[in-house]
mmCIF file of C-alpha atoms and ligand atoms in Angstrom:
data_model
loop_
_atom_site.group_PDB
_atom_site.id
_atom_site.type_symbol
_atom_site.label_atom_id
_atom_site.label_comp_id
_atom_site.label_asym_id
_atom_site.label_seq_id
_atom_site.Cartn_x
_atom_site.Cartn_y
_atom_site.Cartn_z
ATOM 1 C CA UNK A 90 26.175 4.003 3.071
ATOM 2 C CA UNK A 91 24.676 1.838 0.897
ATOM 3 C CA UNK A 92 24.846 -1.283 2.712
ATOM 4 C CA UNK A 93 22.387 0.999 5.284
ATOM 5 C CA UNK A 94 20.071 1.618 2.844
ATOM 6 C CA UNK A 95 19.123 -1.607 1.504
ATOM 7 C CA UNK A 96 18.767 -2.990 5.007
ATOM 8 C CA UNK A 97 14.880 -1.883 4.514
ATOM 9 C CA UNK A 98 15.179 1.607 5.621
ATOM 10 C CA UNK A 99 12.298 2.146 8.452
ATOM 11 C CA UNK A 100 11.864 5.923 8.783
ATOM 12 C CA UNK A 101 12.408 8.356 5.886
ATOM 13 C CA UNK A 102 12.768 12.094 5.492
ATOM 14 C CA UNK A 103 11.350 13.316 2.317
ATOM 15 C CA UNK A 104 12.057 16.836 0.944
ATOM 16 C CA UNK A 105 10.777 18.738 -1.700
ATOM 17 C CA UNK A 106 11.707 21.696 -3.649
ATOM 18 C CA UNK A 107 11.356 21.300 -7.378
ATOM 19 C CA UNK A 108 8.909 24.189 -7.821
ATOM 20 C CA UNK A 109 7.041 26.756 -5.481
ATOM 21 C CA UNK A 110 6.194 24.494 -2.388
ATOM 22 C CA UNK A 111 9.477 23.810 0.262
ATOM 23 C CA UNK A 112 8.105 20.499 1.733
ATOM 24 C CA UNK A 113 9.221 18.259 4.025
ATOM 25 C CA UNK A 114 7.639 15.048 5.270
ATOM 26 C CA UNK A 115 7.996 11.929 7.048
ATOM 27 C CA UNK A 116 6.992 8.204 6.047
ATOM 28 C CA UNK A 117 7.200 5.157 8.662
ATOM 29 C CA UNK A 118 7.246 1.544 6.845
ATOM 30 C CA UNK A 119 6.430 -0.987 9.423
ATOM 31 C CA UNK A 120 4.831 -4.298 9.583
ATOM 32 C CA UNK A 121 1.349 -2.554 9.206
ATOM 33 C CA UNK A 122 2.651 -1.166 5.975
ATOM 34 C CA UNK A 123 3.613 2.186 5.211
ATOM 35 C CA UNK A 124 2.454 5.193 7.073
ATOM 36 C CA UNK A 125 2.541 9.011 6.655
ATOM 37 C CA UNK A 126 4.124 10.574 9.930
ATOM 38 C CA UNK A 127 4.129 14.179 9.119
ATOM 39 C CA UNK A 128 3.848 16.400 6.146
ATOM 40 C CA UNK A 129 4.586 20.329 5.975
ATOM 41 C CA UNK A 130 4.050 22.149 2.985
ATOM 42 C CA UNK A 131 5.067 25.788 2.425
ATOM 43 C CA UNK A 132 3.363 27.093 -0.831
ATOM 44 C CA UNK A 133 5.357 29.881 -1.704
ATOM 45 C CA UNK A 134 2.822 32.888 -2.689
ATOM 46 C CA UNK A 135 4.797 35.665 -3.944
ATOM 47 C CA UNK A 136 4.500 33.902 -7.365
ATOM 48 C CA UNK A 137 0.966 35.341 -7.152
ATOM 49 C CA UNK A 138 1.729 38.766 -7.939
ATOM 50 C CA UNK A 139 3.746 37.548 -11.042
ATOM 51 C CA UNK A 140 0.897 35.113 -12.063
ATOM 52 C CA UNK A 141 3.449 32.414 -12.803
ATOM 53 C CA UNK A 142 6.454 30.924 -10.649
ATOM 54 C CA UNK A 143 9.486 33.261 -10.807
ATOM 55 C CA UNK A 144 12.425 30.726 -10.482
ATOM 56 C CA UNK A 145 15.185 32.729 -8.757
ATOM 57 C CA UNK A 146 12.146 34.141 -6.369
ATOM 58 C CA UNK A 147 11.471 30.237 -5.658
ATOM 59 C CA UNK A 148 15.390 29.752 -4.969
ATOM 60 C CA UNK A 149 15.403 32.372 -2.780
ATOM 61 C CA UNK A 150 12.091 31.644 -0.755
ATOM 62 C CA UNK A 151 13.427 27.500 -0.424
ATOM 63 C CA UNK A 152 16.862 28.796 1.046
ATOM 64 C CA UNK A 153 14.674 30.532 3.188
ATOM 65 C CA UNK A 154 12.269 28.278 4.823
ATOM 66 C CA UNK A 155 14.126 25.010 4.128
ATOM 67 C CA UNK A 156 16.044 24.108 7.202
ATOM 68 C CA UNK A 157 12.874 24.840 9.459
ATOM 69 C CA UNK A 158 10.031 23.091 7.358
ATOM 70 C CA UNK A 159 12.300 19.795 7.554
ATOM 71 C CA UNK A 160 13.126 20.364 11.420
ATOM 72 C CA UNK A 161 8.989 20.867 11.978
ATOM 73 C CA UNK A 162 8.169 17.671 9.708
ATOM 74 C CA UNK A 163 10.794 15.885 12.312
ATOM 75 C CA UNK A 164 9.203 17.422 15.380
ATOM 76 C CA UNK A 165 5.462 16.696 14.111
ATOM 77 C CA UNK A 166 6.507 13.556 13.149
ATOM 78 C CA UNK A 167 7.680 13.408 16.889
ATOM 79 C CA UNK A 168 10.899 12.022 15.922
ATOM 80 C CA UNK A 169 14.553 13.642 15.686
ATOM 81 C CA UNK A 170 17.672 13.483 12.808
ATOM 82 C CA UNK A 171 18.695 10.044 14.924
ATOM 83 C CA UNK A 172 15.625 8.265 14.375
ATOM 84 C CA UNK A 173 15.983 8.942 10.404
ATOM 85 C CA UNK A 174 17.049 6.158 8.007
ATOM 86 C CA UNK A 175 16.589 7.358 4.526
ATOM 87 C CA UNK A 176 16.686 11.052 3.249
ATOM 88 C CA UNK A 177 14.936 11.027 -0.122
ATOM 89 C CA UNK A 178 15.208 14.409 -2.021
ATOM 90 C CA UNK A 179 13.269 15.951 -5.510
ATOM 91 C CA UNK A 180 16.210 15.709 -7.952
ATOM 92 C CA UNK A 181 14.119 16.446 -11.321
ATOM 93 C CA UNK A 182 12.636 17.658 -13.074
ATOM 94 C CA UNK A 183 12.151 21.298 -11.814
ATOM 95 C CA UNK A 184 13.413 24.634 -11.719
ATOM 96 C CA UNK A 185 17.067 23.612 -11.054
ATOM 97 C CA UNK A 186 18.067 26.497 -8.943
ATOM 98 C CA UNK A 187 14.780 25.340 -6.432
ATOM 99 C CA UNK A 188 16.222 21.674 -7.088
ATOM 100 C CA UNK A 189 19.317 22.830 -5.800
ATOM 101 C CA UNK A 190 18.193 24.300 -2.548
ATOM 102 C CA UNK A 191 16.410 20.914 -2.165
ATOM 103 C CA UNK A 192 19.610 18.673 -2.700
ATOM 104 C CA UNK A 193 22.454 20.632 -1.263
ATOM 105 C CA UNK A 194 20.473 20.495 1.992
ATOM 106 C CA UNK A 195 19.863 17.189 1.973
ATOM 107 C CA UNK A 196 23.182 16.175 1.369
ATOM 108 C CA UNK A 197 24.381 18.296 4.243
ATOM 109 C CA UNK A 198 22.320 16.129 6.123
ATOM 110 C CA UNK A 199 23.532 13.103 5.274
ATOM 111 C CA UNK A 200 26.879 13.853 5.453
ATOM 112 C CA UNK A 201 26.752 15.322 8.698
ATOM 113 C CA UNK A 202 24.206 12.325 10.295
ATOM 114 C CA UNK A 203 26.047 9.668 7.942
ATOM 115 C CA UNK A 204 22.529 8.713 6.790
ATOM 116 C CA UNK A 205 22.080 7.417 3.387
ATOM 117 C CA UNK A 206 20.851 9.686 0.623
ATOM 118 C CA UNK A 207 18.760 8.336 -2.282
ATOM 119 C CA UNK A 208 17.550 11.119 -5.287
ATOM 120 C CA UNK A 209 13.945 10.659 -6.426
ATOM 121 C CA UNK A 210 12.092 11.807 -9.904
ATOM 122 C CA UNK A 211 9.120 14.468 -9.068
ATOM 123 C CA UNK A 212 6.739 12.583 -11.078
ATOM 124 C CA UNK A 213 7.336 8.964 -9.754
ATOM 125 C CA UNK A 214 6.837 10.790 -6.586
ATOM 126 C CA UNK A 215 3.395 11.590 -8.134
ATOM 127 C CA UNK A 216 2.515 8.166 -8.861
ATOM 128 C CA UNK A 217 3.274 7.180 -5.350
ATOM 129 C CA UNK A 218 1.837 9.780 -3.408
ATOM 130 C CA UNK A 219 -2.007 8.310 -4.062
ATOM 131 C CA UNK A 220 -1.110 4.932 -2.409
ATOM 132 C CA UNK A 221 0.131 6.834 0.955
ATOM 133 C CA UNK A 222 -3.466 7.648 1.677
ATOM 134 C CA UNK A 223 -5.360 4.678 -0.373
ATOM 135 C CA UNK A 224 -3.538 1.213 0.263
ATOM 136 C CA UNK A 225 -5.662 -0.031 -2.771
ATOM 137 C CA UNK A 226 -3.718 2.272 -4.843
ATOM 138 C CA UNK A 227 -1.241 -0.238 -5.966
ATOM 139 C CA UNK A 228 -0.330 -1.640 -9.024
ATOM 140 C CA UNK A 229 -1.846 -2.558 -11.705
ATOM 141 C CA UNK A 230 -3.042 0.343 -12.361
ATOM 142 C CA UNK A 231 -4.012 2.911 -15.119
ATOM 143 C CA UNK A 232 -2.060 6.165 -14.036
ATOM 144 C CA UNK A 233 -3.314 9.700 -15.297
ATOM 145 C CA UNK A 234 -0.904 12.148 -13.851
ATOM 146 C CA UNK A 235 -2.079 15.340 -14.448
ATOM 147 C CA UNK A 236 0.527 18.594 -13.257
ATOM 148 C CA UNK A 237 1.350 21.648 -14.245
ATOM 149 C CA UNK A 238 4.675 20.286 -16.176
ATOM 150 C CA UNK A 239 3.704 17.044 -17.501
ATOM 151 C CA UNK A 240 0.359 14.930 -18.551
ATOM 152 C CA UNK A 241 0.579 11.283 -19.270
ATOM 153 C CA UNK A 242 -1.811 8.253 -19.230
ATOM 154 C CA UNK A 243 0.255 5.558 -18.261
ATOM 155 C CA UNK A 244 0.214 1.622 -17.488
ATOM 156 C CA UNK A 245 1.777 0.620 -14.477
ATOM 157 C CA UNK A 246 1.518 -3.652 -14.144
ATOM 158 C CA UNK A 247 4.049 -2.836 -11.296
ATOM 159 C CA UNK A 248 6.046 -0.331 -9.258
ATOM 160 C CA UNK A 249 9.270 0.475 -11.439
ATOM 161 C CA UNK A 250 7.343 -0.262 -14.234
ATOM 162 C CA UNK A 251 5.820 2.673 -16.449
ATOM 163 C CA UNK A 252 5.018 2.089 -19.778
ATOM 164 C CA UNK A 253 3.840 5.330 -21.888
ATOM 165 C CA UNK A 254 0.549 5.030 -23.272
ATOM 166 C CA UNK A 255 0.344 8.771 -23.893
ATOM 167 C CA UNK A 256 1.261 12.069 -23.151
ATOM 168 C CA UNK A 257 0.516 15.862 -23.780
ATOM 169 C CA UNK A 258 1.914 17.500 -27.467
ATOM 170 C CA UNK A 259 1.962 21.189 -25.758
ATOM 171 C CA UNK A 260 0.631 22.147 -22.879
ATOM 172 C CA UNK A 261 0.498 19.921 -19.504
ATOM 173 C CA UNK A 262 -3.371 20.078 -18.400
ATOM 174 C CA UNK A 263 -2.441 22.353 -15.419
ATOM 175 C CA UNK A 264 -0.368 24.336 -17.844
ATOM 176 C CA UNK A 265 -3.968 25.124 -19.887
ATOM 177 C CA UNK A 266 -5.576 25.936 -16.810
ATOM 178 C CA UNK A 267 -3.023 28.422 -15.733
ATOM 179 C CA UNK A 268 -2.732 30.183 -18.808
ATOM 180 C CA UNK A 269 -6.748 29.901 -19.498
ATOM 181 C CA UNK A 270 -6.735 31.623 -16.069
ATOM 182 C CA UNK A 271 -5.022 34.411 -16.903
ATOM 183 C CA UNK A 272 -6.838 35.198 -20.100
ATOM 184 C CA UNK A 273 -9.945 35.187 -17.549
ATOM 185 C CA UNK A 274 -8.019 37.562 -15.381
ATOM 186 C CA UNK A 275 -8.138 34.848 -12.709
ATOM 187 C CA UNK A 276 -4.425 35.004 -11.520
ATOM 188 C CA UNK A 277 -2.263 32.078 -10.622
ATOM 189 C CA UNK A 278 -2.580 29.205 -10.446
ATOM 190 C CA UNK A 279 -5.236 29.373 -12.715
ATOM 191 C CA UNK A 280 -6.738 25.933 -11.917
ATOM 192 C CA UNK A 281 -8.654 26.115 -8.664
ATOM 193 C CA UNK A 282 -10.007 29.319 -9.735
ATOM 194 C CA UNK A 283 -11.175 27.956 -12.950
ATOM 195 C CA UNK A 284 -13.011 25.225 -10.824
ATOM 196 C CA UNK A 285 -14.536 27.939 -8.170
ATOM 197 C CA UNK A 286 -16.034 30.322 -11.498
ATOM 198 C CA UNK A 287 -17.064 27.027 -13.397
ATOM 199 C CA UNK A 288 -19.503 26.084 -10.636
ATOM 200 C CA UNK A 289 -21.727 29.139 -11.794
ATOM 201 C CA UNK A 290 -21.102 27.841 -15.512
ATOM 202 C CA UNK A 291 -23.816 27.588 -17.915
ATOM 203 C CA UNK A 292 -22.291 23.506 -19.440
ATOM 204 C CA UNK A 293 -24.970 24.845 -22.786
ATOM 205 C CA UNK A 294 -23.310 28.359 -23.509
ATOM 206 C CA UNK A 295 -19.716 27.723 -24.795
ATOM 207 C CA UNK A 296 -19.273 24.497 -26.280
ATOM 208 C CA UNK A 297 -15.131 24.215 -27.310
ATOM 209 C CA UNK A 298 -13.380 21.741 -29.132
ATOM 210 C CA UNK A 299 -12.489 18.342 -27.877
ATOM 211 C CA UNK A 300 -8.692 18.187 -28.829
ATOM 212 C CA UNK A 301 -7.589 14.873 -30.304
ATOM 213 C CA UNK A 302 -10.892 13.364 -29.864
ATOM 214 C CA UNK A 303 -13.051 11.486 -32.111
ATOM 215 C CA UNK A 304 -14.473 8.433 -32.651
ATOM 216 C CA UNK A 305 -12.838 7.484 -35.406
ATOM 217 C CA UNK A 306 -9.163 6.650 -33.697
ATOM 218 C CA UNK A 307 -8.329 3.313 -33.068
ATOM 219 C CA UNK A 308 -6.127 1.474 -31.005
ATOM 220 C CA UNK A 309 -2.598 1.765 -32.552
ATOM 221 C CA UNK A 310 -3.148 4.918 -34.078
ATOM 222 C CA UNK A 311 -1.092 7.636 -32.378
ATOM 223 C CA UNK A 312 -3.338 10.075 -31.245
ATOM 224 C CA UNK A 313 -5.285 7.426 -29.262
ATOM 225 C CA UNK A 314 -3.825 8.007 -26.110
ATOM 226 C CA UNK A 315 -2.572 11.615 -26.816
ATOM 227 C CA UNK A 316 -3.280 14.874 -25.604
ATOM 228 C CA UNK A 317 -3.369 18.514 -27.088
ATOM 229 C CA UNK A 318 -4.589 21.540 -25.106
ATOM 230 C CA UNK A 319 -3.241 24.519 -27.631
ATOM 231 C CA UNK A 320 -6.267 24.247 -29.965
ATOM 232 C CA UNK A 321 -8.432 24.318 -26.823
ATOM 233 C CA UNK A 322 -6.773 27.376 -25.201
ATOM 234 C CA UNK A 323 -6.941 29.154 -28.933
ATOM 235 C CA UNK A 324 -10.421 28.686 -28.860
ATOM 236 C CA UNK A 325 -10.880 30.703 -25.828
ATOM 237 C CA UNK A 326 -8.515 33.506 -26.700
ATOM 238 C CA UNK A 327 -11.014 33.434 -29.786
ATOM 239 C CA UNK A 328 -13.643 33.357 -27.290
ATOM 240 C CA UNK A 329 -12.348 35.955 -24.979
ATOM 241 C CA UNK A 330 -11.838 38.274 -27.150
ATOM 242 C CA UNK A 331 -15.547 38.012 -28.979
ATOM 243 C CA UNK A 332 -16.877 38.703 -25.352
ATOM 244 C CA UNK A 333 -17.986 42.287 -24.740
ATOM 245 C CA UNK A 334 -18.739 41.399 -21.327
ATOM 246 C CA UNK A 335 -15.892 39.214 -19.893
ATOM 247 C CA UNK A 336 -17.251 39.829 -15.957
ATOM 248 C CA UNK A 337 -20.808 38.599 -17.337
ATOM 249 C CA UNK A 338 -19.198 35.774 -19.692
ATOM 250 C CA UNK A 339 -16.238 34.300 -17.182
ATOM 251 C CA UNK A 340 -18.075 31.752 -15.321
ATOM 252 C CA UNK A 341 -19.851 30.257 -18.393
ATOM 253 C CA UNK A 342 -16.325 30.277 -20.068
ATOM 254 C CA UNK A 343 -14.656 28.970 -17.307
ATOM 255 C CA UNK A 344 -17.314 25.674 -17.229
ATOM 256 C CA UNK A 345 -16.772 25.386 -21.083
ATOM 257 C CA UNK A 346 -12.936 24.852 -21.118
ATOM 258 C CA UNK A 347 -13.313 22.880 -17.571
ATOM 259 C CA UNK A 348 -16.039 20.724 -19.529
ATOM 260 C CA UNK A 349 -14.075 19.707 -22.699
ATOM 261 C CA UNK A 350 -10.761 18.873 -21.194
ATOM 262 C CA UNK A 351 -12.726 16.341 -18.630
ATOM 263 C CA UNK A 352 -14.502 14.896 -21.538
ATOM 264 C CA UNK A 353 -11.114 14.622 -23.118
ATOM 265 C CA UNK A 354 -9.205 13.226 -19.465
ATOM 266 C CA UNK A 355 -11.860 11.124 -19.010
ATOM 267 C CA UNK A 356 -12.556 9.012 -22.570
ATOM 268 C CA UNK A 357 -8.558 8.924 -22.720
ATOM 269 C CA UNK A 358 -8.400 7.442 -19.344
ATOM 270 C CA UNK A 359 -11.424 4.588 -20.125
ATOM 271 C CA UNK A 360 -9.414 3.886 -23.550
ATOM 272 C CA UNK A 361 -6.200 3.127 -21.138
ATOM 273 C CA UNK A 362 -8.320 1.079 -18.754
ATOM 274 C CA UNK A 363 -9.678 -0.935 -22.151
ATOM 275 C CA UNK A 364 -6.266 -1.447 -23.652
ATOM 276 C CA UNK A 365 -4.864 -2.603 -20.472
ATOM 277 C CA UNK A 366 -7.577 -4.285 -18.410
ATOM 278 C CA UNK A 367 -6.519 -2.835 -15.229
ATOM 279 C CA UNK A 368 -9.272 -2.481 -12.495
ATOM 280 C CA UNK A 369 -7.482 0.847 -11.026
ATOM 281 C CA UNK A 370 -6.860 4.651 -12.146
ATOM 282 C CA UNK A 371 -5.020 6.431 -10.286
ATOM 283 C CA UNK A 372 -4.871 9.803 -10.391
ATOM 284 C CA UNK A 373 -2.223 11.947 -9.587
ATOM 285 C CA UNK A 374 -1.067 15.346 -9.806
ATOM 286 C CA UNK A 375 -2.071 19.163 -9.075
ATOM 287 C CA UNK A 376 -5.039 18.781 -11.457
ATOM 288 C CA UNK A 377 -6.253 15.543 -9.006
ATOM 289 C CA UNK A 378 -7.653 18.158 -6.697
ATOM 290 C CA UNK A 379 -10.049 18.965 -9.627
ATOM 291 C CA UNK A 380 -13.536 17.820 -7.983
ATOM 292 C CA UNK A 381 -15.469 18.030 -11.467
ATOM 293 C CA UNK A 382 -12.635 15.787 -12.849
ATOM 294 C CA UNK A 383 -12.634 13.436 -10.265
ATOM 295 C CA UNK A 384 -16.706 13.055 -9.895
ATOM 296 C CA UNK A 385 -16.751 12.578 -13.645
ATOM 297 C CA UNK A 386 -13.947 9.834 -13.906
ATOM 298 C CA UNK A 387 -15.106 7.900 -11.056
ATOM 299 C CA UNK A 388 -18.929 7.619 -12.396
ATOM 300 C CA UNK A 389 -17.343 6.689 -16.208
ATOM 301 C CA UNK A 390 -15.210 3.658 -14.442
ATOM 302 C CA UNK A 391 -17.869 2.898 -12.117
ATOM 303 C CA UNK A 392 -20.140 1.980 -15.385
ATOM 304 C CA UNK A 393 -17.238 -0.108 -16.526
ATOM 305 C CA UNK A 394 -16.654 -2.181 -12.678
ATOM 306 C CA UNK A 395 -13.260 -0.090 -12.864
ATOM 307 C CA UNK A 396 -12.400 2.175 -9.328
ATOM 308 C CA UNK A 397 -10.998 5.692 -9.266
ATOM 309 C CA UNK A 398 -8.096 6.267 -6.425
ATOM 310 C CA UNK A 399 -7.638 9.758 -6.118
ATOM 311 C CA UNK A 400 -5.379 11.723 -3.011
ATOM 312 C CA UNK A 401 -6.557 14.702 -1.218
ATOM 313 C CA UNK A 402 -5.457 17.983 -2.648
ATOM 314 C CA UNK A 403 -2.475 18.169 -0.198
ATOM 315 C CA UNK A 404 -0.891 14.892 -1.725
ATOM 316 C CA UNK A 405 -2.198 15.559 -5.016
ATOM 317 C CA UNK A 406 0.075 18.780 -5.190
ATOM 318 C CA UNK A 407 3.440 19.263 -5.010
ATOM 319 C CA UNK A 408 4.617 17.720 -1.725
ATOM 320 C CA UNK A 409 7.230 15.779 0.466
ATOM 321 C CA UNK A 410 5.057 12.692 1.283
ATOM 322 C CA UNK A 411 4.678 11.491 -1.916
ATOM 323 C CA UNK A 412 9.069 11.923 -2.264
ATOM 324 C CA UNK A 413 9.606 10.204 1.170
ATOM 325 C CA UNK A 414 7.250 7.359 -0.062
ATOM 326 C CA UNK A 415 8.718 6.843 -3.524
ATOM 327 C CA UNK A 416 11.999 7.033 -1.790
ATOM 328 C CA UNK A 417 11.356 4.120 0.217
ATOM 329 C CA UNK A 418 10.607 2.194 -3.297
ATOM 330 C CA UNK A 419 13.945 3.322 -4.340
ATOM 331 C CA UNK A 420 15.979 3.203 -1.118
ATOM 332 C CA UNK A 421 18.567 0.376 -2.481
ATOM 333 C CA UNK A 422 19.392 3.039 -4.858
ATOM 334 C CA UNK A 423 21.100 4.957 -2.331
ATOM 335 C CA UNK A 424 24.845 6.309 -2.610
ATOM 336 C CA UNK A 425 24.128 6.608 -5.890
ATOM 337 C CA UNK A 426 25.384 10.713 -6.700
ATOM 338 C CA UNK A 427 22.716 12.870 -6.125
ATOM 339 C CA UNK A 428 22.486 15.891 -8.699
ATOM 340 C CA UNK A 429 20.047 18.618 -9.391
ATOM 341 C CA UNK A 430 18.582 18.335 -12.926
ATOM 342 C CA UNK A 431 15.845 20.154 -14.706
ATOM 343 C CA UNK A 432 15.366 17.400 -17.052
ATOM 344 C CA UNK A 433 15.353 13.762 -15.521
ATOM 345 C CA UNK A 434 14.387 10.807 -17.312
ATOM 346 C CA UNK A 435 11.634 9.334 -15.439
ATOM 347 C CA UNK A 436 13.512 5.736 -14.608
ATOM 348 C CA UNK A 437 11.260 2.862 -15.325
ATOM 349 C CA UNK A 438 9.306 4.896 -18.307
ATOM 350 C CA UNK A 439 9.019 2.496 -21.345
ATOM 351 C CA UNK A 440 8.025 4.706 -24.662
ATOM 352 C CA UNK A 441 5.818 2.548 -27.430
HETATM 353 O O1 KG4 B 227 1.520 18.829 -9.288
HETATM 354 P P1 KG4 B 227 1.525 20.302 -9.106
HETATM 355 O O2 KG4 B 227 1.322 20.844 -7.718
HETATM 356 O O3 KG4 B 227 2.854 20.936 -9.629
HETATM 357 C C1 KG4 B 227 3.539 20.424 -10.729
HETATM 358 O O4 KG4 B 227 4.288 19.435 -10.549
HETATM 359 O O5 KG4 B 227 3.313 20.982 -11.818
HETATM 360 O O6 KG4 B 227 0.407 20.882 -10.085
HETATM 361 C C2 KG4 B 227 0.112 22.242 -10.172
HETATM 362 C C3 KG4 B 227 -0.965 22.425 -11.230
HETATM 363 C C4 KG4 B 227 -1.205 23.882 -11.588
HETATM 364 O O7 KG4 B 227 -1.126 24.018 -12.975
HETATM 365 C C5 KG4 B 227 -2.619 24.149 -11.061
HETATM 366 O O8 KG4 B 227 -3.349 25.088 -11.814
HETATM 367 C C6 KG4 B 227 -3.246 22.774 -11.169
HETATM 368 O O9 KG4 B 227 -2.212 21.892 -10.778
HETATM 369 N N1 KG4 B 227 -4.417 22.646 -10.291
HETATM 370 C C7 KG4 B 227 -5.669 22.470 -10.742
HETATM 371 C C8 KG4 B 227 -6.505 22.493 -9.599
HETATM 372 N N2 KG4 B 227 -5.718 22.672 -8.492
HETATM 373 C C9 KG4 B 227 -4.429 22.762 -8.946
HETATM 374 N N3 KG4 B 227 -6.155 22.307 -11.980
HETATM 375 C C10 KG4 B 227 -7.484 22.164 -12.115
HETATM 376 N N4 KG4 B 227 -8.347 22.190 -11.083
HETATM 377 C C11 KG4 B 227 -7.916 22.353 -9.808
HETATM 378 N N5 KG4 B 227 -8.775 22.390 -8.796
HETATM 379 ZN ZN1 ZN B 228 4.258 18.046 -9.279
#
């Protein structure tokens, strides 16, 4: 098995299950570099009604659709089980009952094809997923990954290589978004619907706190690189619950919160790119489909000759691609046991 896998694996299956998406995908390295053959994504909806991901619901739904979202990534990829040399599978961090559903099937496939098997970490996948659709996106790079479970700047001089500049001391920034949704009635996920309502926004009306901004922090100190989004979201509870007229008042809120965590993403992310020198951001995560976000980061690091490398919405959320690609990175690693975990330590991550 493993003697397969470091043979440069051509073809990989990539599947993904960690939250409320069952995704499969496939990725093609060849001599023209690495290319995305197919990608199916499932996003799981009956979370809606909940407003928030119900993890035996997600289970359930995976076991479900599993087994035909990776036989239609094969099919659209044009390709069958034969022609697959790698399976890569989500192994953390997640829900570990939707992990689960991920792994087990996986490993049923590799045991019955005698393919290799190599686990990947959901937010490495992340980092990866940008360069699938932007060869530029390669290291070095500044890295802002922005979910719903996790928010870090990070410095990445090379693949394997991720060294902590900062990182969320509550909430995740898609986290806020959610739960800033739902105080505006919005349902779930609050984040694109923050983004539609925030378009109407008066940017003068609500003017919210900055969270572990200010001029005064300096290189070194630790809130430099930091984030914080709980004095933020108390700020609009305060907020909410002053309004009288929360139908008249929920755009204008909506463009207040969306407005002070970009000014927050975005002077964090050109303190990273000073510190480190890099030419790149990358951006990564759910909160990458954000088109305020991106617009504003990508005229800040314009001003400073730096580039913004940003995926599509589809690879910015939760998907296979970006597994099946990170897999390939990490294909030597294969026969190593594969195990569902709801914490994973991101390999490679260096803490200051
Ligand atoms: O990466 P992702 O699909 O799942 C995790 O690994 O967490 O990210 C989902 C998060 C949700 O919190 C969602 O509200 C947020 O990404 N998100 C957005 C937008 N689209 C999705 N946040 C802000 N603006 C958006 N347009
Ligand atoms: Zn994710």
């Amino acid at each position: 098995m493993t003697a397969a896998a470091t043979a440069a694996p051509r073809t990989v299956l990539g599947l993904e299950t960690s939250c409320d998406e069952t995704s499969a995908a496939v990725v093609t390295a060849g001599a023209d570099g690495v290319r995305l053959a197919s990608c199916v994504i499932l996003s799981q909806d009956v979370h809606q009604i909940y407003r928030g991901v119900v993890p035996e619901l997600a289970s359930r739904a995976h076991l479900v659709a599993v087994g035909a979202v990776a036989d239609r990534a094969l099919e659209d990829a044009g390709l069958g089980l034969d022609d697959v040399d790698l399976f890569a599978v989500t192994e953390g961090p997640g829900l570990v009952g939707a992990l689960l559903v991920g792994v087990s099937y996986a490993k049923g496939l590799a045991l019955a094809s005698g393919t290799p098997l190599v686990g990947v970490h959901h937010l490495e996948g992340h980092l990866f997923g940008t360069a699938l659709e932007d060869p530029a996106a390669e290291p070095p790079f500044v890295a802002l990954l922005v979910s719903g479970g996790h928010s870090m700047l990070l410095d990445v001089p090379a693949w394997g290589i991720y060294r902590l500049l900062g990182e969320t001391r509550d909430d995740a920034v898609g986290e806020a978004f959610d739960k800033v949704g739902s105080l505006l009635g919005l349902g779930y996920p609050g984040g694109p619907a923050i983004e539609r309502e925030a378009r109407a926004g008066d940017p003068t009306r609500h003017r919210f706190p900055r969270p572990m901004l200010h001029g005064g922090q300096r290189l070194g100190d630790k809130d430099y690189f930091d984030l914080s989004m709980s004095g933020l979201k108390t700020a609009l509870i305060h907020a909410v619950r002053a309004t009288a007229d929360l139908d008249g008042e929920r755009a204008h809120l909506a463009r207040g919160f969306q407005d002070a965590v970009i000014d927050v993403l975005v002077a964090k992310t050109l303190r990273a790119v000073g510190a480190t020198g890099h030419p790149r951001v990358v951006l990564s995560g759910g909160v990458a489909c954000n088109q305020a976000l991106r617009a504003a980061l990508a005229a800040a690091l314009a001003e400073r000759g730096a580039t913004l490398h940003a995926p599509s919405p589809r690879i910015a959320t939760d998907n296979a691609a970006m597994i099946a690609r990170a897999g390939l990175f990490r294909a030597a690693e294969a026969g190593r046991p594969v195990e569902a975990a709801a914490r994973l330590p991101f390999p490679g991550l260096e803490r200051r």
